[in-house]
């Protein structure tokens, strides 16, 4: 198990640990599942055309800390996983202020709606405060309604929208 971090707001028997190389396959599986929940059915059906490229970039970024990445896993005392958190830094798209950035947050389905996502989000916010950041930014897929509601309930506001047009509707 990685270095123990904080356990605030977590169910007894769970802790946030720094991810180590042995945790990378789990981290990547969390990225995959998050992406699949965030795209529409057509994109999901076509994901075999693009998802491996995205996952390879994610793995490389985590290992090389391209965005000052820090990765954490939520583990139960028996060593099984309950979730993950991938944090980094980014320049704000409007002000260029350096901000904390949630690159990924994931809670296993059987642990959802038990306050674990809220605890991981608080962990991310504290991580940012400790580094002197004034804000924390994230992206959430339009299709992922439960995640959008979750973030809104924690005070995260929509600041911009990304618009997309499919130029090849027959594909």
Tab-separated table of C-alpha atoms in Angstrom:
chain	number	residue	atom	x	y	z
A	1	UNK	CA	0.000	0.000	0.000
A	2	UNK	CA	1.275	3.528	-0.772
A	3	UNK	CA	1.998	6.190	1.802
A	4	UNK	CA	-1.084	6.748	3.945
A	5	UNK	CA	-2.773	10.095	3.536
A	6	UNK	CA	-5.887	11.436	5.266
A	7	UNK	CA	-9.010	9.505	6.162
A	8	UNK	CA	-11.448	12.410	6.800
A	9	UNK	CA	-15.026	11.813	5.794
A	10	UNK	CA	-14.325	8.246	4.762
A	11	UNK	CA	-16.000	5.123	5.977
A	12	UNK	CA	-14.046	3.377	8.665
A	13	UNK	CA	-11.594	0.988	7.125
A	14	UNK	CA	-10.813	3.166	4.092
A	15	UNK	CA	-7.877	5.435	3.431
A	16	UNK	CA	-6.524	7.613	0.652
A	17	UNK	CA	-3.043	6.474	-0.337
A	18	UNK	CA	-0.573	7.812	-2.856
A	19	UNK	CA	-0.742	5.603	-5.904
A	20	UNK	CA	2.365	3.593	-6.667
A	21	UNK	CA	3.328	1.922	-9.923
A	22	UNK	CA	1.443	-1.241	-8.916
A	23	UNK	CA	-1.753	0.867	-8.792
A	24	UNK	CA	-1.436	2.196	-12.363
A	25	UNK	CA	-3.569	-0.495	-14.014
A	26	UNK	CA	-6.368	0.311	-11.573
A	27	UNK	CA	-5.961	4.063	-12.162
A	28	UNK	CA	-6.197	3.524	-15.925
A	29	UNK	CA	-9.308	1.358	-15.520
A	30	UNK	CA	-10.881	4.258	-13.594
A	31	UNK	CA	-10.013	6.673	-16.415
A	32	UNK	CA	-11.574	4.279	-18.941
A	33	UNK	CA	-14.798	3.913	-16.969
A	34	UNK	CA	-15.035	7.671	-16.374
A	35	UNK	CA	-14.669	8.342	-20.090
A	36	UNK	CA	-17.273	5.725	-20.956
A	37	UNK	CA	-19.739	7.382	-18.558
A	38	UNK	CA	-19.060	10.805	-20.055
A	39	UNK	CA	-19.612	10.241	-23.766
A	40	UNK	CA	-22.782	9.520	-25.681
A	41	UNK	CA	-23.760	6.055	-26.867
A	42	UNK	CA	-22.430	6.552	-30.402
A	43	UNK	CA	-19.011	7.635	-29.137
A	44	UNK	CA	-18.998	4.823	-26.598
A	45	UNK	CA	-19.739	2.300	-29.353
A	46	UNK	CA	-16.842	3.697	-31.396
A	47	UNK	CA	-14.463	4.012	-28.444
A	48	UNK	CA	-12.324	1.092	-29.594
A	49	UNK	CA	-11.071	3.476	-32.316
A	50	UNK	CA	-9.688	6.040	-29.876
A	51	UNK	CA	-9.744	5.007	-26.231
A	52	UNK	CA	-6.400	3.179	-26.130
A	53	UNK	CA	-4.625	6.326	-27.357
A	54	UNK	CA	-6.240	8.363	-24.583
A	55	UNK	CA	-5.389	5.755	-21.951
A	56	UNK	CA	-1.757	5.608	-23.104
A	57	UNK	CA	-1.520	9.390	-22.802
A	58	UNK	CA	-3.110	9.231	-19.336
A	59	UNK	CA	-0.685	6.539	-18.148
A	60	UNK	CA	2.288	8.456	-19.497
A	61	UNK	CA	1.099	11.704	-17.898
A	62	UNK	CA	0.610	10.029	-14.527
A	63	UNK	CA	4.014	8.374	-14.558
A	64	UNK	CA	5.892	11.417	-15.883
A	65	UNK	CA	3.867	13.940	-13.829
A	66	UNK	CA	3.358	16.156	-16.883
A	67	UNK	CA	0.852	18.390	-15.093
A	68	UNK	CA	2.509	18.108	-11.676
A	69	UNK	CA	0.209	15.113	-11.390
A	70	UNK	CA	-0.383	13.366	-8.126
A	71	UNK	CA	-2.382	10.167	-8.083
A	72	UNK	CA	-4.184	8.614	-5.169
A	73	UNK	CA	-6.164	5.467	-4.632
A	74	UNK	CA	-8.869	4.871	-2.098
A	75	UNK	CA	-8.229	1.510	-0.507
A	76	UNK	CA	-10.104	-0.607	1.950
A	77	UNK	CA	-8.200	-2.217	4.791
A	78	UNK	CA	-8.210	-5.530	2.917
A	79	UNK	CA	-6.251	-3.809	0.114
A	80	UNK	CA	-9.121	-3.735	-2.386
A	81	UNK	CA	-9.856	-0.528	-4.261
A	82	UNK	CA	-12.853	1.711	-3.667
A	83	UNK	CA	-11.890	4.650	-5.880
A	84	UNK	CA	-9.220	6.928	-7.263
A	85	UNK	CA	-8.241	10.574	-7.510
A	86	UNK	CA	-5.944	12.115	-10.131
A	87	UNK	CA	-4.917	15.711	-9.517
A	88	UNK	CA	-2.750	18.143	-11.426
A	89	UNK	CA	-2.279	21.804	-12.191
A	90	UNK	CA	-3.343	23.868	-15.159
A	91	UNK	CA	-3.398	27.476	-16.306
A	92	UNK	CA	-6.890	28.954	-16.232
A	93	UNK	CA	-8.142	29.346	-19.803
A	94	UNK	CA	-9.200	32.969	-19.227
A	95	UNK	CA	-6.883	34.411	-16.556
A	96	UNK	CA	-3.827	32.123	-16.947
A	97	UNK	CA	-3.835	31.762	-13.136
A	98	UNK	CA	-2.359	28.421	-12.076
A	99	UNK	CA	-5.196	26.349	-10.670
A	100	UNK	CA	-5.620	22.899	-9.252
A	101	UNK	CA	-7.204	20.533	-11.715
A	102	UNK	CA	-9.093	17.299	-11.166
A	103	UNK	CA	-7.944	15.077	-14.000
A	104	UNK	CA	-9.981	12.175	-12.686
A	105	UNK	CA	-12.106	11.183	-9.740
A	106	UNK	CA	-13.788	7.805	-9.569
A	107	UNK	CA	-15.731	5.856	-6.958
A	108	UNK	CA	-16.568	2.203	-7.477
A	109	UNK	CA	-20.323	1.767	-8.050
A	110	UNK	CA	-20.905	-0.202	-4.837
A	111	UNK	CA	-19.460	2.686	-2.773
A	112	UNK	CA	-21.357	5.542	-4.422
A	113	UNK	CA	-23.845	7.696	-2.530
A	114	UNK	CA	-22.038	7.030	0.749
A	115	UNK	CA	-20.096	10.297	1.005
A	116	UNK	CA	-16.908	8.897	-0.504
A	117	UNK	CA	-16.976	11.142	-3.582
A	118	UNK	CA	-17.518	14.134	-1.295
A	119	UNK	CA	-14.548	13.076	0.830
A	120	UNK	CA	-12.335	12.708	-2.257
A	121	UNK	CA	-13.471	16.118	-3.496
A	122	UNK	CA	-12.646	17.657	-0.111
A	123	UNK	CA	-9.262	15.952	-0.273
A	124	UNK	CA	-8.679	17.569	-3.699
A	125	UNK	CA	-9.724	20.988	-2.398
A	126	UNK	CA	-7.385	20.677	0.593
A	127	UNK	CA	-4.566	19.564	-1.736
A	128	UNK	CA	-5.093	22.798	-3.689
A	129	UNK	CA	-5.256	25.000	-0.589
A	130	UNK	CA	-1.997	23.487	0.720
A	131	UNK	CA	-0.346	24.568	-2.550
A	132	UNK	CA	-1.776	28.082	-2.421
A	133	UNK	CA	-4.174	27.698	-5.349
A	134	UNK	CA	-7.196	29.973	-5.337
A	135	UNK	CA	-9.412	27.618	-7.309
A	136	UNK	CA	-9.981	24.057	-8.427
A	137	UNK	CA	-11.139	23.267	-11.950
A	138	UNK	CA	-12.517	20.152	-13.603
A	139	UNK	CA	-14.311	19.022	-16.723
A	140	UNK	CA	-17.345	16.794	-16.681
A	141	UNK	CA	-18.965	15.124	-19.666
A	142	UNK	CA	-22.389	16.432	-20.578
A	143	UNK	CA	-23.721	12.858	-20.661
A	144	UNK	CA	-22.649	12.227	-17.065
A	145	UNK	CA	-25.669	13.748	-15.344
A	146	UNK	CA	-24.946	12.253	-11.931
A	147	UNK	CA	-21.435	13.759	-11.918
A	148	UNK	CA	-22.752	17.149	-13.056
A	149	UNK	CA	-25.301	17.146	-10.229
A	150	UNK	CA	-22.655	16.017	-7.743
A	151	UNK	CA	-20.301	18.886	-8.611
A	152	UNK	CA	-23.093	21.461	-8.651
A	153	UNK	CA	-24.177	20.321	-5.171
A	154	UNK	CA	-20.614	21.014	-3.994
A	155	UNK	CA	-20.545	24.577	-5.357
A	156	UNK	CA	-18.900	23.983	-8.744
A	157	UNK	CA	-20.374	26.245	-11.413
A	158	UNK	CA	-20.404	26.002	-15.187
A	159	UNK	CA	-17.899	28.537	-16.463
A	160	UNK	CA	-17.730	27.696	-20.147
A	161	UNK	CA	-19.058	25.150	-22.582
A	162	UNK	CA	-17.296	23.106	-25.193
A	163	UNK	CA	-19.320	22.812	-28.381
A	164	UNK	CA	-18.833	20.033	-30.904
A	165	UNK	CA	-20.288	19.250	-34.298
A	166	UNK	CA	-19.986	15.828	-35.906
A	167	UNK	CA	-18.777	16.493	-39.447
A	168	UNK	CA	-19.233	12.857	-40.452
A	169	UNK	CA	-22.703	11.899	-39.160
A	170	UNK	CA	-22.658	8.664	-41.153
A	171	UNK	CA	-19.730	7.347	-39.067
